[in-house]
The first five atom37 places (N, CA, C, CB, O) and aatype in JSON, in Angstrom:
{
  "aatype": [20, 20, 20, 20, 20, 20, 20, 20, 20, 20, 20, 20, 20, 20, 20, 20, 20, 20, 20, 20, 20, 20, 20, 20, 20, 20, 20, 20, 20, 20, 20, 20, 20, 20, 20, 20, 20, 20, 20, 20, 20, 20, 20, 20, 20, 20, 20, 20, 20, 20, 20, 20, 20, 20, 20, 20, 20, 20, 20, 20, 20, 20, 20, 20, 20, 20, 20, 20, 20, 20, 20, 20, 20, 20, 20, 20, 20, 20, 20, 20, 20, 20, 20, 20, 20, 20, 20, 20, 20, 20, 20, 20, 20, 20, 20, 20, 20, 20],
  "atom_mask": [
    [1, 1, 1, 1, 1],
    [1, 1, 1, 1, 1],
    [1, 1, 1, 1, 1],
    [1, 1, 1, 1, 1],
    [1, 1, 1, 1, 1],
    [1, 1, 1, 1, 1],
    [1, 1, 1, 1, 1],
    [1, 1, 1, 1, 1],
    [1, 1, 1, 1, 1],
    [1, 1, 1, 1, 1],
    [1, 1, 1, 1, 1],
    [1, 1, 1, 1, 1],
    [1, 1, 1, 1, 1],
    [1, 1, 1, 1, 1],
    [1, 1, 1, 1, 1],
    [1, 1, 1, 1, 1],
    [1, 1, 1, 1, 1],
    [1, 1, 1, 1, 1],
    [1, 1, 1, 1, 1],
    [1, 1, 1, 1, 1],
    [1, 1, 1, 1, 1],
    [1, 1, 1, 1, 1],
    [1, 1, 1, 1, 1],
    [1, 1, 1, 1, 1],
    [1, 1, 1, 1, 1],
    [1, 1, 1, 1, 1],
    [1, 1, 1, 1, 1],
    [1, 1, 1, 1, 1],
    [1, 1, 1, 1, 1],
    [1, 1, 1, 1, 1],
    [1, 1, 1, 1, 1],
    [1, 1, 1, 1, 1],
    [1, 1, 1, 1, 1],
    [1, 1, 1, 1, 1],
    [1, 1, 1, 1, 1],
    [1, 1, 1, 1, 1],
    [1, 1, 1, 1, 1],
    [1, 1, 1, 1, 1],
    [1, 1, 1, 1, 1],
    [1, 1, 1, 1, 1],
    [1, 1, 1, 1, 1],
    [1, 1, 1, 1, 1],
    [1, 1, 1, 1, 1],
    [1, 1, 1, 1, 1],
    [1, 1, 1, 1, 1],
    [1, 1, 1, 1, 1],
    [1, 1, 1, 1, 1],
    [1, 1, 1, 1, 1],
    [1, 1, 1, 1, 1],
    [1, 1, 1, 1, 1],
    [1, 1, 1, 1, 1],
    [1, 1, 1, 1, 1],
    [1, 1, 1, 1, 1],
    [1, 1, 1, 1, 1],
    [1, 1, 1, 1, 1],
    [1, 1, 1, 1, 1],
    [1, 1, 1, 1, 1],
    [1, 1, 1, 1, 1],
    [1, 1, 1, 1, 1],
    [1, 1, 1, 1, 1],
    [1, 1, 1, 1, 1],
    [1, 1, 1, 1, 1],
    [1, 1, 1, 1, 1],
    [1, 1, 1, 1, 1],
    [1, 1, 1, 1, 1],
    [1, 1, 1, 1, 1],
    [1, 1, 1, 1, 1],
    [1, 1, 1, 1, 1],
    [1, 1, 1, 1, 1],
    [1, 1, 1, 1, 1],
    [1, 1, 1, 1, 1],
    [1, 1, 1, 1, 1],
    [1, 1, 1, 1, 1],
    [1, 1, 1, 1, 1],
    [1, 1, 1, 1, 1],
    [1, 1, 1, 1, 1],
    [1, 1, 1, 1, 1],
    [1, 1, 1, 1, 1],
    [1, 1, 1, 1, 1],
    [1, 1, 1, 1, 1],
    [1, 1, 1, 1, 1],
    [1, 1, 1, 1, 1],
    [1, 1, 1, 1, 1],
    [1, 1, 1, 1, 1],
    [1, 1, 1, 1, 1],
    [1, 1, 1, 1, 1],
    [1, 1, 1, 1, 1],
    [1, 1, 1, 1, 1],
    [1, 1, 1, 1, 1],
    [1, 1, 1, 1, 1],
    [1, 1, 1, 1, 1],
    [1, 1, 1, 1, 1],
    [1, 1, 1, 1, 1],
    [1, 1, 1, 1, 1],
    [1, 1, 1, 1, 1],
    [1, 1, 1, 1, 1],
    [1, 1, 1, 1, 1],
    [1, 1, 1, 1, 1]
  ],
  "atom_positions": [
    [[-0.25, -6.15, -12.6], [1.18, -4.96, -12.81], [0.8, -3.77, -11.59], [1.2, -3.95, -14.84], [-0.32, -3.31, -11.36]],
    [[2.05, -3.47, -10.92], [1.33, -2.68, -9.65], [1.76, -1.11, -10.74], [2.34, -2.93, -7.48], [2.54, -0.76, -11.63]],
    [[0.59, -0.57, -9.87], [0.36, 0.84, -10.24], [0.73, 2.11, -9.55], [-0.82, 0.93, -10.35], [1.04, 3.23, -9.96]],
    [[0.56, 1.38, -7.91], [1.27, 2.5, -6.57], [1.9, 1.54, -6.05], [0.26, 3.37, -5.27], [1.86, 0.33, -6.25]],
    [[2.68, 2.41, -5.12], [3.06, 1.71, -3.7], [3.17, 3.23, -2.56], [4.95, 0.65, -3.9], [3.11, 4.44, -2.77]],
    [[3.3, 2.56, -1.59], [2.32, 3.67, -0.4], [2.64, 3.42, 0.83], [0.63, 3.51, -0.33], [2.04, 2.57, 1.5]],
    [[3.59, 4.11, 1.26], [3.92, 3.67, 3.06], [3.07, 5.33, 3.92], [6.54, 3.58, 3.51], [3.13, 6.55, 3.78]],
    [[2.48, 4.51, 4.65], [1.42, 5.28, 5.51], [1.41, 5.23, 6.99], [0.13, 4.83, 5.17], [1.85, 4.15, 7.38]],
    [[1.08, 5.99, 7.89], [1.35, 5.68, 9.38], [-0.2, 5.88, 9.8], [2.6, 6.81, 10.25], [-1.08, 6.11, 8.96]],
    [[-0.45, 5.78, 11.25], [-1.37, 5.47, 11.27], [-2.46, 7.02, 11.4], [-1.27, 4.4, 12.23], [-3.63, 7.15, 11.76]],
    [[-1.41, 8.05, 10.91], [-2.55, 9.13, 11.46], [-2.96, 9.77, 10.01], [-1.86, 10.49, 12.71], [-3.5, 10.83, 9.71]],
    [[-2.42, 8.47, 9.11], [-2.97, 8.75, 7.66], [-1.58, 10.01, 7.28], [-5.04, 9.51, 7.67], [-1.83, 11.19, 7.03]],
    [[-0.75, 9.66, 7.3], [0.22, 10.6, 6.55], [0.65, 10.01, 6.01], [1.09, 11.33, 6.98], [0.93, 8.92, 6.5]],
    [[1.04, 10.29, 4.52], [1.82, 9.5, 3.8], [3.14, 9.55, 3.63], [1.45, 9.51, 2.86], [3.54, 10.58, 3.09]],
    [[3.95, 8.76, 3.92], [5.24, 8.75, 4.34], [6.59, 8.05, 3.02], [5.07, 7.79, 5.81], [7.82, 8.12, 3.04]],
    [[5.69, 7.47, 2.04], [6.59, 7.07, 0.56], [5.1, 6.69, -0.26], [8.05, 5.31, 0.7], [4.11, 6.03, 0.07]],
    [[5.43, 7.39, -1.34], [4.71, 7.64, -2.44], [4.78, 6.89, -3.76], [4.94, 8.79, -2.65], [4.41, 7.8, -4.51]],
    [[4.96, 6.04, -4.41], [5.57, 5.09, -5.68], [5.01, 5.39, -6.87], [5.33, 3.57, -5.56], [5.08, 4.21, -7.22]],
    [[4.45, 5.99, -7.95], [3.53, 5.38, -8.85], [4.24, 5.56, -10.34], [2.0, 6.11, -8.71], [4.95, 6.38, -10.91]],
    [[3.63, 4.31, -10.61], [4.34, 3.4, -11.96], [3.91, 3.74, -13.1], [4.1, 1.89, -12.02], [4.5, 3.44, -14.13]],
    [[2.55, 4.59, -13.04], [1.67, 5.02, -13.81], [1.52, 6.81, -13.97], [0.48, 4.31, -13.26], [1.6, 7.37, -12.88]],
    [[1.34, 7.72, -15.13], [1.01, 8.64, -14.64], [-0.05, 9.52, -14.45], [1.56, 8.96, -14.86], [-0.82, 9.78, -15.38]],
    [[-0.22, 10.24, -12.77], [-1.02, 10.56, -12.71], [-1.55, 11.84, -11.64], [-1.33, 9.57, -12.75], [-1.31, 11.9, -10.43]],
    [[-2.14, 12.6, -12.25], [-1.9, 14.31, -11.96], [-1.65, 14.23, -10.36], [-3.53, 15.51, -12.41], [-2.04, 13.29, -9.66]],
    [[-0.96, 15.34, -9.89], [-0.88, 15.4, -8.67], [-2.24, 15.87, -7.96], [0.21, 16.18, -8.43], [-2.33, 15.73, -6.74]],
    [[-3.06, 16.3, -8.54], [-4.23, 16.93, -7.7], [-5.11, 15.3, -7.75], [-5.2, 18.64, -8.63], [-6.06, 15.1, -6.99]],
    [[-4.73, 14.44, -8.56], [-5.44, 12.86, -8.77], [-5.03, 12.35, -7.74], [-5.06, 11.86, -10.04], [-5.74, 11.72, -6.96]],
    [[-3.93, 12.54, -7.61], [-2.68, 11.71, -6.3], [-3.18, 11.91, -5.13], [-0.97, 12.36, -6.09], [-3.38, 10.88, -4.48]],
    [[-3.54, 13.22, -4.46], [-4.13, 13.58, -3.39], [-5.32, 12.8, -2.9], [-4.41, 14.77, -3.55], [-5.19, 12.01, -1.97]],
    [[-6.2, 12.94, -3.35], [-7.39, 12.3, -3.51], [-7.44, 10.89, -3.36], [-7.85, 12.6, -4.63], [-8.0, 10.23, -2.48]],
    [[-6.71, 10.47, -4.46], [-6.43, 8.63, -4.32], [-5.96, 8.49, -2.9], [-4.99, 7.86, -5.5], [-6.22, 7.65, -2.03]],
    [[-5.3, 9.4, -2.91], [-4.69, 8.96, -1.39], [-5.18, 8.71, -0.02], [-3.96, 9.76, -1.04], [-5.12, 7.88, 0.89]],
    [[-5.73, 9.96, -0.38], [-6.75, 9.98, 1.09], [-7.91, 9.43, 0.83], [-7.17, 11.44, 1.71], [-8.54, 9.37, 1.88]],
    [[-8.62, 8.9, -0.24], [-9.36, 7.68, -0.53], [-8.79, 6.49, 0.04], [-9.48, 7.48, -1.94], [-9.35, 5.97, 1.01]],
    [[-7.99, 6.13, -0.32], [-7.33, 4.95, -0.11], [-7.07, 4.47, 0.74], [-6.57, 4.84, -0.44], [-7.35, 3.29, 0.99]],
    [[-5.95, 5.85, 2.06], [-6.03, 5.65, 3.2], [-7.27, 4.95, 4.1], [-5.76, 6.69, 3.48], [-7.42, 3.85, 4.62]],
    [[-8.03, 6.13, 4.02], [-9.18, 5.77, 4.66], [-9.83, 4.74, 4.52], [-9.89, 6.46, 4.55], [-10.74, 4.44, 5.3]],
    [[-9.36, 3.72, 3.1], [-10.39, 2.67, 2.85], [-9.73, 1.98, 3.75], [-10.67, 1.99, 1.41], [-10.4, 1.47, 4.65]],
    [[-8.16, 1.78, 3.73], [-7.58, 0.76, 4.59], [-7.7, 1.04, 5.92], [-6.25, 0.53, 4.33], [-8.51, 0.35, 6.54]],
    [[-6.92, 2.14, 6.72], [-7.23, 2.78, 8.25], [-8.61, 2.06, 8.71], [-7.47, 4.69, 8.23], [-8.66, 1.71, 9.89]],
    [[-9.49, 1.86, 8.05], [-10.94, 2.15, 8.89], [-11.46, 0.78, 8.41], [-12.07, 3.71, 8.4], [-12.65, 0.5, 8.46]],
    [[-10.52, -0.06, 7.93], [-10.74, -1.75, 8.07], [-10.24, -2.23, 9.81], [-9.47, -2.71, 6.64], [-9.53, -1.55, 10.55]],
    [[-10.78, -3.42, 10.09], [-10.45, -3.98, 11.42], [-9.04, -4.74, 11.25], [-11.66, -5.0, 11.95], [-8.3, -4.54, 10.29]],
    [[-8.75, -5.72, 12.37], [-7.68, -6.55, 11.97], [-8.09, -7.87, 11.38], [-6.84, -6.78, 13.08], [-7.5, -8.67, 10.66]],
    [[-9.39, -7.85, 11.95], [-10.13, -9.15, 11.66], [-10.29, -9.32, 9.74], [-11.89, -9.0, 12.58], [-10.1, -10.3, 9.02]],
    [[-10.62, -8.24, 9.49], [-11.39, -8.36, 7.51], [-9.81, -8.25, 6.98], [-12.85, -6.44, 6.6], [-8.8, -7.73, 7.46]],
    [[-10.17, -9.21, 5.36], [-9.29, -9.58, 4.84], [-8.09, -8.02, 4.41], [-10.0, -10.5, 3.72], [-8.3, -6.82, 4.55]],
    [[-7.17, -8.56, 4.01], [-5.88, -7.22, 3.61], [-6.0, -7.0, 1.61], [-3.58, -8.11, 4.21], [-5.24, -6.48, 0.79]],
    [[-7.33, -7.69, 1.49], [-7.51, -7.28, 0.18], [-8.53, -6.75, -0.34], [-7.35, -8.06, -0.48], [-9.52, -7.41, -0.03]],
    [[-8.78, -5.85, -0.99], [-9.92, -5.01, -1.15], [-9.61, -4.02, -2.41], [-10.2, -4.2, 0.24], [-8.62, -3.42, -2.84]],
    [[-11.35, -4.19, -2.89], [-11.8, -4.16, -4.36], [-11.62, -2.44, -4.52], [-13.62, -4.87, -4.65], [-11.74, -1.92, -3.41]],
    [[-11.42, -1.69, -5.32], [-11.22, -0.39, -5.1], [-11.0, -0.1, -6.66], [-9.99, -0.02, -4.0], [-9.94, -0.38, -7.22]],
    [[-12.48, 0.68, -7.58], [-12.56, 1.4, -8.25], [-12.02, -0.02, -9.12], [-11.97, 2.81, -8.0], [-12.24, -1.15, -8.67]],
    [[-11.19, 0.25, -10.62], [-10.59, -0.11, -11.15], [-9.0, -1.22, -10.76], [-10.7, 0.91, -11.6], [-8.27, -1.79, -11.57]],
    [[-8.93, -1.21, -9.84], [-7.62, -1.79, -9.39], [-8.1, -2.92, -7.76], [-6.35, -0.14, -8.99], [-9.3, -2.91, -7.47]],
    [[-7.67, -3.31, -7.34], [-7.12, -3.89, -6.15], [-6.1, -3.29, -5.13], [-6.58, -4.93, -6.56], [-4.99, -2.96, -5.54]],
    [[-6.42, -3.13, -3.9], [-5.62, -2.92, -2.71], [-5.02, -4.07, -1.95], [-6.38, -2.25, -1.85], [-5.7, -5.04, -1.62]],
    [[-3.96, -3.97, -1.72], [-2.95, -4.66, -0.67], [-2.43, -4.4, -0.23], [-2.33, -5.26, -0.67], [-1.38, -3.9, -0.65]],
    [[-2.79, -4.55, 1.1], [-2.39, -4.15, 2.15], [-1.8, -4.58, 3.63], [-3.09, -3.71, 2.17], [-2.42, -5.4, 4.31]],
    [[-0.75, -4.07, 4.03], [-0.01, -4.7, 5.48], [-0.22, -3.85, 6.32], [1.55, -4.95, 5.55], [-0.62, -2.76, 5.94]],
    [[-0.05, -4.07, 7.61], [0.36, -2.93, 8.79], [1.25, -3.65, 9.68], [-0.97, -2.31, 9.75], [1.09, -4.81, 10.05]],
    [[2.44, -2.69, 10.06], [3.61, -3.14, 10.88], [3.86, -2.02, 11.84], [4.92, -3.46, 9.99], [4.5, -0.99, 11.66]],
    [[3.33, -2.38, 12.73], [3.29, -1.47, 13.99], [2.66, -0.3, 13.19], [4.9, -1.09, 14.83], [1.96, -0.43, 12.19]],
    [[2.98, 0.79, 13.76], [2.46, 2.39, 12.78], [2.22, 2.37, 11.92], [3.1, 3.44, 12.46], [1.37, 3.2, 11.62]],
    [[2.6, 1.68, 11.08], [3.05, 1.64, 9.54], [2.15, 0.81, 8.59], [4.52, 1.0, 9.43], [2.19, -0.42, 8.72]],
    [[1.23, 1.42, 7.51], [0.57, 0.85, 6.62], [1.45, 0.71, 5.2], [-0.69, 1.6, 6.54], [2.14, 1.65, 4.81]],
    [[1.36, -0.39, 4.56], [2.09, -0.44, 3.46], [1.08, -0.73, 2.28], [3.21, -1.47, 3.64], [0.67, -1.89, 2.34]],
    [[0.65, -0.15, 1.4], [-0.61, -0.33, 0.7], [-0.16, -0.32, -0.69], [-1.73, 0.76, 1.01], [0.3, 0.74, -1.13]],
    [[-0.25, -1.52, -1.57], [-0.15, -1.49, -3.44], [-1.31, -1.66, -3.71], [0.73, -2.66, -4.37], [-2.2, -2.4, -3.29]],
    [[-1.2, -0.54, -4.83], [-2.18, -1.21, -6.02], [-1.86, -1.53, -6.69], [-2.95, -0.82, -6.65], [-0.83, -0.99, -7.09]],
    [[-2.41, -2.65, -7.44], [-2.3, -3.35, -8.44], [-3.69, -3.54, -9.44], [-1.77, -4.51, -7.89], [-4.82, -3.34, -8.99]],
    [[-3.41, -3.98, -10.88], [-4.81, -3.92, -11.5], [-5.12, -5.62, -11.09], [-4.84, -3.42, -13.46], [-4.4, -6.44, -10.52]],
    [[-6.59, -5.73, -11.67], [-7.05, -6.81, -11.54], [-6.51, -8.67, -11.8], [-7.9, -6.39, -12.16], [-7.09, -9.61, -11.26]],
    [[-5.45, -8.78, -12.62], [-4.74, -9.52, -12.78], [-3.36, -10.1, -12.13], [-4.75, -9.23, -13.57], [-2.55, -11.01, -12.3]],
    [[-3.54, -9.34, -11.54], [-2.2, -9.61, -10.27], [-2.87, -10.49, -9.36], [-1.59, -8.08, -9.26], [-4.08, -10.7, -9.32]],
    [[-1.85, -11.08, -8.51], [-1.96, -12.19, -7.94], [-2.36, -11.71, -6.27], [-0.56, -13.06, -8.23], [-1.15, -11.54, -6.19]],
    [[-2.75, -11.44, -5.29], [-3.09, -11.22, -4.43], [-1.76, -11.38, -3.75], [-4.18, -11.81, -4.17], [-0.81, -10.6, -3.71]],
    [[-1.92, -12.69, -3.17], [-0.88, -13.04, -2.46], [0.51, -13.14, -2.43], [-1.08, -13.75, -2.28], [1.21, -13.24, -1.42]],
    [[0.93, -13.12, -3.73], [2.28, -12.89, -4.14], [2.52, -11.18, -3.88], [2.47, -13.44, -5.83], [3.28, -10.74, -3.01]],
    [[1.99, -10.6, -4.5], [2.21, -9.03, -3.55], [2.2, -8.95, -2.4], [1.32, -8.03, -3.65], [2.99, -8.13, -1.92]],
    [[1.32, -9.75, -1.42], [1.21, -9.75, -0.19], [2.91, -10.06, 0.41], [0.01, -10.84, 0.18], [3.61, -9.44, 1.21]],
    [[3.07, -10.99, -0.2], [4.55, -12.08, 0.29], [5.7, -10.58, 0.09], [5.06, -14.0, -1.36], [6.58, -10.16, 0.84]],
    [[5.09, -9.98, -1.5], [6.11, -8.71, -1.55], [6.61, -7.02, -0.78], [5.81, -8.42, -2.62], [7.52, -6.21, -0.64]],
    [[5.23, -7.34, -0.46], [5.17, -6.68, 1.0], [6.07, -7.44, 2.02], [3.61, -6.7, 1.6], [7.2, -6.96, 1.9]],
    [[6.07, -7.86, 2.43], [6.79, -8.97, 4.07], [8.61, -9.13, 3.3], [5.56, -11.57, 4.3], [9.61, -9.43, 3.95]],
    [[8.58, -8.86, 1.95], [10.31, -8.85, 1.6], [10.56, -7.42, 1.69], [10.87, -9.48, -0.09], [11.69, -7.13, 2.07]],
    [[9.82, -6.52, 1.45], [9.84, -5.5, 1.19], [10.62, -4.64, 2.94], [8.25, -5.23, 0.55], [11.55, -3.86, 3.14]],
    [[9.8, -5.21, 3.67], [9.75, -4.59, 4.99], [11.15, -5.65, 5.45], [7.99, -4.76, 5.95], [12.2, -5.01, 5.46]],
    [[11.23, -6.57, 5.68], [12.36, -7.48, 5.74], [13.99, -6.66, 5.63], [12.11, -8.56, 4.44], [14.63, -6.26, 6.6]],
    [[14.4, -6.56, 4.08], [15.02, -5.63, 3.85], [14.98, -4.61, 4.26], [15.02, -5.51, 3.11], [16.15, -4.24, 4.34]],
    [[14.4, -3.93, 4.58], [14.81, -2.42, 4.92], [14.66, -2.48, 6.59], [13.63, -1.1, 4.09], [14.93, -1.58, 7.39]],
    [[14.17, -3.76, 6.84], [14.79, -4.21, 8.76], [16.28, -4.38, 8.64], [14.11, -6.08, 9.6], [17.0, -3.85, 9.48]],
    [[16.96, -5.31, 7.35], [18.08, -5.6, 7.58], [19.04, -4.4, 7.08], [18.28, -6.87, 7.02], [20.15, -4.18, 7.57]],
    [[18.52, -3.75, 6.18], [19.4, -2.45, 5.99], [19.0, -1.24, 7.14], [19.1, -1.82, 4.33], [19.81, -0.4, 7.53]],
    [[17.75, -1.31, 7.54], [18.27, -0.17, 8.6], [17.86, -0.9, 9.72], [17.59, 1.47, 8.55], [16.79, -1.48, 9.54]],
    [[18.42, -1.06, 10.92], [18.36, -2.14, 11.7], [16.74, -1.3, 12.67], [20.19, -2.51, 12.67], [16.51, -0.11, 12.9]],
    [[16.07, -2.35, 12.96], [14.98, -1.81, 13.81], [13.81, -1.53, 13.05], [15.37, -0.58, 14.53], [12.99, -0.82, 13.63]],
    [[13.43, -2.0, 11.61], [12.59, -0.96, 10.79], [11.23, -1.76, 11.62], [12.73, -0.99, 8.67], [10.07, -1.38, 11.41]]
  ]
}
């Protein structure tokens, strides 16, 4: 199950966040800061799946934008990786030059 969906630029600013479970605002900001730091610090040669606390992070980079999805341990990482790509393709069709 997807726990959250984030779109973040290279400077670490959150552009879009969507949570599918209730998380308090203070915990959201701490969670986003840690997740962003975790994903931005990784090199392009490293895997796009990261174990983080009690869930997994699946992220993908498109130019200056990172899309990060937090999932539980039972979810398929490759399926979520493809979901991110499909989401970007839909955005590209709807808004030209995404």
